[in-house]
PDB file of C-alpha atoms in Angstrom:
ATOM      1  CA  MET A  17      -0.052   0.025  -0.015  1.00  0.00           C
ATOM      2  CA  CYS A  18       0.929   3.655  -0.152  1.00  0.00           C
ATOM      3  CA  GLY A  19       0.121   5.235   3.243  1.00  0.00           C
ATOM      4  CA  ARG A  20       2.442   8.175   3.616  1.00  0.00           C
ATOM      5  CA  PHE A  21       4.441  10.435   1.276  1.00  0.00           C
ATOM      6  CA  ALA A  22       6.211  13.786   1.116  1.00  0.00           C
ATOM      7  CA  ASN A  23       5.400  16.834  -1.015  1.00  0.00           C
ATOM      8  CA  PRO A  24       7.491  19.879   0.078  1.00  0.00           C
ATOM      9  CA  LEU A  25       7.176  21.365  -3.467  1.00  0.00           C
ATOM     10  CA  SER A  26       6.065  24.976  -3.613  1.00  0.00           C
ATOM     11  CA  LEU A  27       3.060  25.986  -5.770  1.00  0.00           C
ATOM     12  CA  GLU A  28       5.304  27.396  -8.393  1.00  0.00           C
ATOM     13  CA  GLN A  29       7.307  24.146  -8.561  1.00  0.00           C
ATOM     14  CA  MET A  30       4.172  22.147  -9.024  1.00  0.00           C
ATOM     15  CA  ARG A  31       2.944  24.604 -11.706  1.00  0.00           C
ATOM     16  CA  GLN A  32       6.125  24.132 -13.705  1.00  0.00           C
ATOM     17  CA  ALA A  33       6.445  20.338 -13.131  1.00  0.00           C
ATOM     18  CA  PHE A  34       2.838  19.566 -13.968  1.00  0.00           C
ATOM     19  CA  HIS A  35       1.956  22.520 -16.333  1.00  0.00           C
ATOM     20  CA  ILE A  36      -0.807  23.779 -14.065  1.00  0.00           C
ATOM     21  CA  ALA A  37      -3.118  26.493 -15.379  1.00  0.00           C
ATOM     22  CA  GLY A  38      -5.430  28.868 -13.487  1.00  0.00           C
ATOM     23  CA  ARG A  39      -5.478  29.602  -9.781  1.00  0.00           C
ATOM     24  CA  ALA A  40      -4.051  27.205  -7.242  1.00  0.00           C
ATOM     25  CA  PRO A  41      -5.069  26.749  -3.554  1.00  0.00           C
ATOM     26  CA  ASP A  42      -2.818  27.635  -0.676  1.00  0.00           C
ATOM     27  CA  TRP A  43      -0.408  24.686   0.047  1.00  0.00           C
ATOM     28  CA  LEU A  44       1.871  24.154   2.960  1.00  0.00           C
ATOM     29  CA  PRO A  45       4.826  21.921   2.125  1.00  0.00           C
ATOM     30  CA  SER A  46       4.962  18.689   4.106  1.00  0.00           C
ATOM     31  CA  TRP A  47       7.279  15.780   4.434  1.00  0.00           C
ATOM     32  CA  ASN A  48       4.730  13.438   6.224  1.00  0.00           C
ATOM     33  CA  ILE A  49       1.338  13.550   4.392  1.00  0.00           C
ATOM     34  CA  ALA A  50      -1.034  11.023   5.830  1.00  0.00           C
ATOM     35  CA  PRO A  51      -4.525   9.736   5.054  1.00  0.00           C
ATOM     36  CA  ARG A  52      -7.543  11.984   5.942  1.00  0.00           C
ATOM     37  CA  GLN A  53      -5.592  15.111   5.182  1.00  0.00           C
ATOM     38  CA  PRO A  54      -6.230  17.574   2.348  1.00  0.00           C
ATOM     39  CA  VAL A  55      -3.661  17.023  -0.479  1.00  0.00           C
ATOM     40  CA  ALA A  56      -2.659  18.831  -3.546  1.00  0.00           C
ATOM     41  CA  VAL A  57      -3.963  16.824  -6.505  1.00  0.00           C
ATOM     42  CA  VAL A  58      -3.658  17.606 -10.276  1.00  0.00           C
ATOM     43  CA  ARG A  59      -6.907  17.130 -12.180  1.00  0.00           C
ATOM     44  CA  ARG A  60      -7.951  17.919 -15.788  1.00  0.00           C
ATOM     45  CA  HIS A  61     -10.710  20.475 -16.277  1.00  0.00           C
ATOM     46  CA  PRO A  62     -13.530  18.711 -18.250  1.00  0.00           C
ATOM     47  CA  ALA A  63     -14.247  21.685 -20.446  1.00  0.00           C
ATOM     48  CA  SER A  64     -10.866  23.423 -21.139  1.00  0.00           C
ATOM     49  CA  LEU A  65      -8.767  20.259 -20.559  1.00  0.00           C
ATOM     50  CA  ASP A  66      -6.334  22.426 -18.645  1.00  0.00           C
ATOM     51  CA  LEU A  67      -4.567  20.897 -15.674  1.00  0.00           C
ATOM     52  CA  ARG A  68      -5.695  22.412 -12.367  1.00  0.00           C
ATOM     53  CA  LEU A  69      -4.346  22.015  -8.853  1.00  0.00           C
ATOM     54  CA  ASP A  70      -6.963  21.421  -6.043  1.00  0.00           C
ATOM     55  CA  LEU A  71      -7.036  20.226  -2.495  1.00  0.00           C
ATOM     56  CA  LEU A  72      -8.803  16.892  -2.090  1.00  0.00           C
ATOM     57  CA  LEU A  73      -9.294  14.671   0.957  1.00  0.00           C
ATOM     58  CA  TRP A  74      -7.020  11.470   0.959  1.00  0.00           C
ATOM     59  CA  GLY A  75      -9.563   8.689   1.467  1.00  0.00           C
ATOM     60  CA  LEU A  76     -12.190   8.221  -1.257  1.00  0.00           C
ATOM     61  CA  VAL A  77     -15.904   8.600  -0.580  1.00  0.00           C
ATOM     62  CA  PRO A  78     -17.880   7.282  -3.652  1.00  0.00           C
ATOM     63  CA  ASN A  79     -20.725   9.582  -4.844  1.00  0.00           C
ATOM     64  CA  TRP A  80     -23.326   6.926  -4.075  1.00  0.00           C
ATOM     65  CA  ALA A  81     -22.282   6.625  -0.367  1.00  0.00           C
ATOM     66  CA  HIS A  82     -24.942   7.279   2.217  1.00  0.00           C
ATOM     67  CA  ASP A  83     -22.291   8.443   4.679  1.00  0.00           C
ATOM     68  CA  MET A  84     -18.581   8.812   4.768  1.00  0.00           C
ATOM     69  CA  GLY A  85     -18.175   5.340   6.123  1.00  0.00           C
ATOM     70  CA  ARG A  86     -15.181   3.497   4.538  1.00  0.00           C
ATOM     71  CA  GLN A  87     -12.614   5.873   3.052  1.00  0.00           C
ATOM     72  CA  PRO A  88     -10.085   3.645   1.198  1.00  0.00           C
ATOM     73  CA  ILE A  89      -6.713   5.411   0.687  1.00  0.00           C
ATOM     74  CA  ASN A  90      -5.544   2.963  -1.986  1.00  0.00           C
ATOM     75  CA  ALA A  91      -7.170   1.314  -5.127  1.00  0.00           C
ATOM     76  CA  ARG A  92      -5.594  -1.876  -6.405  1.00  0.00           C
ATOM     77  CA  ALA A  93      -4.400  -1.657  -9.987  1.00  0.00           C
ATOM     78  CA  GLU A  94      -5.715  -5.162 -10.533  1.00  0.00           C
ATOM     79  CA  THR A  95      -9.366  -4.248  -9.768  1.00  0.00           C
ATOM     80  CA  VAL A  96      -9.627  -0.468 -10.046  1.00  0.00           C
ATOM     81  CA  ALA A  97     -11.378  -0.781 -13.436  1.00  0.00           C
ATOM     82  CA  THR A  98     -14.044  -3.338 -12.190  1.00  0.00           C
ATOM     83  CA  SER A  99     -14.439  -2.575  -8.530  1.00  0.00           C
ATOM     84  CA  GLY A 100     -17.773  -1.029  -7.580  1.00  0.00           C
ATOM     85  CA  MET A 101     -15.908   1.364  -5.283  1.00  0.00           C
ATOM     86  CA  PHE A 102     -13.570   2.741  -7.988  1.00  0.00           C
ATOM     87  CA  ARG A 103     -14.681   1.883 -11.554  1.00  0.00           C
ATOM     88  CA  ALA A 104     -16.714   5.067 -12.220  1.00  0.00           C
ATOM     89  CA  ALA A 105     -13.855   7.132 -10.986  1.00  0.00           C
ATOM     90  CA  PHE A 106     -11.285   5.192 -13.038  1.00  0.00           C
ATOM     91  CA  ARG A 107     -13.521   5.661 -16.053  1.00  0.00           C
ATOM     92  CA  SER A 108     -13.659   9.442 -16.028  1.00  0.00           C
ATOM     93  CA  ARG A 109     -11.961  10.906 -12.983  1.00  0.00           C
ATOM     94  CA  ARG A 110      -8.268   9.999 -12.977  1.00  0.00           C
ATOM     95  CA  CYS A 111      -5.845  12.414 -11.334  1.00  0.00           C
ATOM     96  CA  LEU A 112      -2.186  12.683 -10.303  1.00  0.00           C
ATOM     97  CA  VAL A 113      -0.731  13.263  -6.809  1.00  0.00           C
ATOM     98  CA  PRO A 114       2.610  15.260  -6.802  1.00  0.00           C
ATOM     99  CA  ALA A 115       5.206  13.929  -4.427  1.00  0.00           C
ATOM    100  CA  THR A 116       8.936  13.935  -3.889  1.00  0.00           C
ATOM    101  CA  ALA A 117       9.054  10.717  -2.085  1.00  0.00           C
ATOM    102  CA  TYR A 118       6.893   8.048  -0.569  1.00  0.00           C
ATOM    103  CA  TYR A 119       7.420   5.755   2.508  1.00  0.00           C
ATOM    104  CA  GLU A 120       7.014   2.136   3.025  1.00  0.00           C
ATOM    105  CA  TRP A 121       7.619   0.036   6.257  1.00  0.00           C
ATOM    106  CA  GLN A 122       9.632  -3.190   6.057  1.00  0.00           C
ATOM    107  CA  ALA A 123       8.189  -6.167   7.814  1.00  0.00           C
ATOM    108  CA  GLY A 124      10.038  -7.180  11.051  1.00  0.00           C
ATOM    109  CA  PRO A 125      10.089  -6.523  14.782  1.00  0.00           C
ATOM    110  CA  SER A 126       8.454  -3.367  16.143  1.00  0.00           C
ATOM    111  CA  PRO A 127       9.121  -0.605  15.414  1.00  0.00           C
ATOM    112  CA  ARG A 128       9.291  -1.570  11.728  1.00  0.00           C
ATOM    113  CA  GLN A 129      11.898   0.086   9.663  1.00  0.00           C
ATOM    114  CA  PRO A 130      10.688   2.855   7.371  1.00  0.00           C
ATOM    115  CA  TRP A 131      12.155   3.462   3.901  1.00  0.00           C
ATOM    116  CA  ALA A 132      11.857   6.340   1.534  1.00  0.00           C
ATOM    117  CA  PHE A 133      11.635   5.982  -2.258  1.00  0.00           C
ATOM    118  CA  ALA A 134      12.238   8.773  -4.764  1.00  0.00           C
ATOM    119  CA  ARG A 135      13.128   9.193  -8.409  1.00  0.00           C
ATOM    120  CA  ARG A 136      16.854   8.925  -9.196  1.00  0.00           C
ATOM    121  CA  ASP A 137      16.648  11.865 -11.659  1.00  0.00           C
ATOM    122  CA  GLY A 138      15.254  14.137  -8.890  1.00  0.00           C
ATOM    123  CA  LYS A 139      11.981  14.831 -10.662  1.00  0.00           C
ATOM    124  CA  PRO A 140       8.723  14.803  -8.696  1.00  0.00           C
ATOM    125  CA  LEU A 141       6.752  11.645  -8.600  1.00  0.00           C
ATOM    126  CA  ALA A 142       3.341  11.724 -10.257  1.00  0.00           C
ATOM    127  CA  LEU A 143       1.298   9.089  -8.329  1.00  0.00           C
ATOM    128  CA  ALA A 144      -1.720   7.738 -10.177  1.00  0.00           C
ATOM    129  CA  ALA A 145      -4.979   8.288  -8.388  1.00  0.00           C
ATOM    130  CA  VAL A 146      -8.652   8.514  -8.855  1.00  0.00           C
ATOM    131  CA  TRP A 147     -11.136  11.031  -7.316  1.00  0.00           C
ATOM    132  CA  GLU A 148     -14.758  11.301  -6.527  1.00  0.00           C
ATOM    133  CA  SER A 149     -17.255  14.104  -5.621  1.00  0.00           C
ATOM    134  CA  TRP A 150     -19.738  13.309  -2.726  1.00  0.00           C
ATOM    135  CA  GLU A 151     -22.533  15.642  -1.754  1.00  0.00           C
ATOM    136  CA  TYR A 152     -24.179  15.811   1.597  1.00  0.00           C
ATOM    137  CA  GLU A 153     -26.823  18.279   2.664  1.00  0.00           C
ATOM    138  CA  GLY A 154     -25.477  20.829   0.119  1.00  0.00           C
ATOM    139  CA  ASP A 155     -21.876  20.379   0.845  1.00  0.00           C
ATOM    140  CA  ILE A 156     -19.507  18.707  -1.602  1.00  0.00           C
ATOM    141  CA  LEU A 157     -16.529  16.683  -0.582  1.00  0.00           C
ATOM    142  CA  ARG A 158     -13.909  15.819  -3.234  1.00  0.00           C
ATOM    143  CA  SER A 159     -11.682  12.901  -2.312  1.00  0.00           C
ATOM    144  CA  PHE A 160      -9.207  10.500  -3.875  1.00  0.00           C
ATOM    145  CA  ALA A 161      -7.344   7.213  -3.624  1.00  0.00           C
ATOM    146  CA  ILE A 162      -3.888   6.353  -4.816  1.00  0.00           C
ATOM    147  CA  VAL A 163      -3.570   3.403  -7.171  1.00  0.00           C
ATOM    148  CA  THR A 164      -1.055   0.793  -6.165  1.00  0.00           C
ATOM    149  CA  THR A 165       0.335  -2.255  -7.991  1.00  0.00           C
ATOM    150  CA  GLN A 166       2.811  -5.149  -7.330  1.00  0.00           C
ATOM    151  CA  ALA A 167       6.225  -3.939  -6.240  1.00  0.00           C
ATOM    152  CA  ASN A 168       9.000  -4.171  -8.757  1.00  0.00           C
ATOM    153  CA  ALA A 169      12.090  -6.447  -8.376  1.00  0.00           C
ATOM    154  CA  ALA A 170      14.084  -3.677  -6.713  1.00  0.00           C
ATOM    155  CA  THR A 171      11.502  -2.792  -4.034  1.00  0.00           C
ATOM    156  CA  ARG A 172       9.580  -5.950  -3.161  1.00  0.00           C
ATOM    157  CA  SER A 173      12.087  -6.968  -0.449  1.00  0.00           C
ATOM    158  CA  ILE A 174      10.796  -3.871   1.462  1.00  0.00           C
ATOM    159  CA  HIS A 175       7.082  -4.073   0.631  1.00  0.00           C
ATOM    160  CA  GLU A 176       4.974  -6.198  -1.765  1.00  0.00           C
ATOM    161  CA  ARG A 177       3.099  -3.171  -3.148  1.00  0.00           C
ATOM    162  CA  MET A 178       4.031   0.188  -4.597  1.00  0.00           C
ATOM    163  CA  PRO A 179       2.167   3.247  -5.979  1.00  0.00           C
ATOM    164  CA  VAL A 180       1.649   3.374  -9.758  1.00  0.00           C
ATOM    165  CA  ILE A 181       3.924   6.158 -11.040  1.00  0.00           C
ATOM    166  CA  ILE A 182       2.905   7.883 -14.232  1.00  0.00           C
ATOM    167  CA  ASP A 183       5.857   8.969 -16.378  1.00  0.00           C
ATOM    168  CA  ASP A 184       5.783  12.462 -17.923  1.00  0.00           C
ATOM    169  CA  LYS A 185       5.211  11.121 -21.408  1.00  0.00           C
ATOM    170  CA  ASP A 186       2.145   9.127 -20.327  1.00  0.00           C
ATOM    171  CA  ARG A 187       0.220  11.935 -18.627  1.00  0.00           C
ATOM    172  CA  ASP A 188      -2.013  12.659 -21.584  1.00  0.00           C
ATOM    173  CA  VAL A 189      -2.921   8.998 -21.844  1.00  0.00           C
ATOM    174  CA  TRP A 190      -3.626   8.805 -18.156  1.00  0.00           C
ATOM    175  CA  PHE A 191      -5.953  11.796 -18.142  1.00  0.00           C
ATOM    176  CA  GLY A 192      -7.698  11.326 -21.372  1.00  0.00           C
ATOM    177  CA  ALA A 193      -7.493   7.807 -22.754  1.00  0.00           C
ATOM    178  CA  PRO A 194     -10.342   5.248 -22.488  1.00  0.00           C
ATOM    179  CA  PRO A 195     -10.087   2.916 -19.507  1.00  0.00           C
ATOM    180  CA  ALA A 196      -8.900  -0.037 -21.622  1.00  0.00           C
ATOM    181  CA  ILE A 197      -5.852   2.027 -22.689  1.00  0.00           C
ATOM    182  CA  ALA A 198      -5.190   3.722 -19.431  1.00  0.00           C
ATOM    183  CA  GLU A 199      -5.071   0.262 -17.767  1.00  0.00           C
ATOM    184  CA  HIS A 200      -1.792  -0.377 -19.605  1.00  0.00           C
ATOM    185  CA  LEU A 201      -0.133   2.209 -17.441  1.00  0.00           C
ATOM    186  CA  LEU A 202      -0.988   0.321 -14.234  1.00  0.00           C
ATOM    187  CA  ALA A 203       2.394  -1.491 -13.942  1.00  0.00           C
ATOM    188  CA  PRO A 204       5.246  -1.304 -11.536  1.00  0.00           C
ATOM    189  CA  ALA A 205       7.739   1.495 -12.119  1.00  0.00           C
ATOM    190  CA  PRO A 206      10.970   0.429 -13.875  1.00  0.00           C
ATOM    191  CA  VAL A 207      13.683  -0.738 -11.588  1.00  0.00           C
ATOM    192  CA  GLU A 208      15.960   1.953 -12.674  1.00  0.00           C
ATOM    193  CA  MET A 209      13.545   4.713 -11.912  1.00  0.00           C
ATOM    194  CA  LEU A 210      13.701   4.743  -8.121  1.00  0.00           C
ATOM    195  CA  ARG A 211      16.270   4.877  -5.377  1.00  0.00           C
ATOM    196  CA  ALA A 212      15.544   3.752  -1.828  1.00  0.00           C
ATOM    197  CA  TRP A 213      17.026   4.438   1.551  1.00  0.00           C
ATOM    198  CA  ARG A 214      16.294   3.802   5.256  1.00  0.00           C
ATOM    199  CA  VAL A 215      14.872   6.736   7.231  1.00  0.00           C
ATOM    200  CA  GLY A 216      14.381   7.254  10.981  1.00  0.00           C
ATOM    201  CA  THR A 217      11.328   6.122  12.807  1.00  0.00           C
ATOM    202  CA  ARG A 218      10.172   9.781  13.520  1.00  0.00           C
ATOM    203  CA  VAL A 219       8.214   9.459  10.387  1.00  0.00           C
ATOM    204  CA  ASN A 220       5.964   6.885  12.079  1.00  0.00           C
ATOM    205  CA  LYS A 221       4.113   9.629  13.886  1.00  0.00           C
ATOM    206  CA  VAL A 222       1.852  11.768  11.753  1.00  0.00           C
ATOM    207  CA  GLY A 223       2.503  14.811  13.881  1.00  0.00           C
ATOM    208  CA  HIS A 224       6.210  14.844  13.042  1.00  0.00           C
ATOM    209  CA  ASP A 225       7.237  16.854   9.985  1.00  0.00           C
ATOM    210  CA  GLY A 226      10.234  18.509   8.389  1.00  0.00           C
ATOM    211  CA  PRO A 227      12.994  17.736   5.849  1.00  0.00           C
ATOM    212  CA  ASP A 228      14.865  15.653   8.422  1.00  0.00           C
ATOM    213  CA  LEU A 229      12.337  12.870   8.057  1.00  0.00           C
ATOM    214  CA  LEU A 230      14.052  11.976   4.636  1.00  0.00           C
ATOM    215  CA  THR A 231      17.594  12.046   6.093  1.00  0.00           C
ATOM    216  CA  PRO A 232      19.205   8.648   5.337  1.00  0.00           C
ATOM    217  CA  LEU A 233      20.159   6.536   8.257  1.00  0.00           C
ATOM    218  CA  ALA A 234      23.162   5.327   6.253  1.00  0.00           C
ATOM    219  CA  GLU A 235      24.214   4.987   2.647  1.00  0.00           C
ATOM    220  CA  ASP A 236      21.872   2.085   2.076  1.00  0.00           C
ATOM    221  CA  ARG A 237      20.590   1.471  -1.381  1.00  0.00           C
ATOM    222  CA  LEU A 238      18.606  -1.409  -2.882  1.00  0.00           C
ATOM    223  CA  GLN A 239      20.897  -3.657  -4.975  1.00  0.00           C
ATOM    224  CA  GLU A 240      19.723  -3.708  -8.603  1.00  0.00           C
TER     225      GLU A 240
END
């Protein structure tokens, strides 16, 4: 699963990296973004097709829900196109979540060892996600779930799942292609895309934040 990530990018950095048009919401950089928090998400405007940056709640509430109830933070790539929870969103409401790194916890004795994963080339990660709009008593809540897939050969020793990462060249397909075509993007990231390193357990607590959360414990790297 993907249950925590970092996005300390400024609004201007996200504008440039994702070609954002129009106004953007206030955004406070964070190195420890957790579920049930408002998150900067890139969506395509249905009329202009411009990319917009909005704040959405992490934890999807489908538009048919009677209450907030379950709020899944992840959607499995294997079933996102067919699941009753996600298929409508996958059909017409795909989005991207900007991040500079994501965290996973390695199985073992408590406290489990957290690892950080980021692109080797230093570019922001574009995490595949789907979003929904839910109305209750006149108020509208927009929320999302990150799509995950099986881990690649370089990361599965840490965790069996990883977020789907959409490469720059595939963004138009992700936003605009029919589901049957977009499904081809739901694959593990190439082994050479990511680097990984151990970080301290301060990241385990949602209240902790700051760039030190990404400081390596040592010069550990996954062997490719």
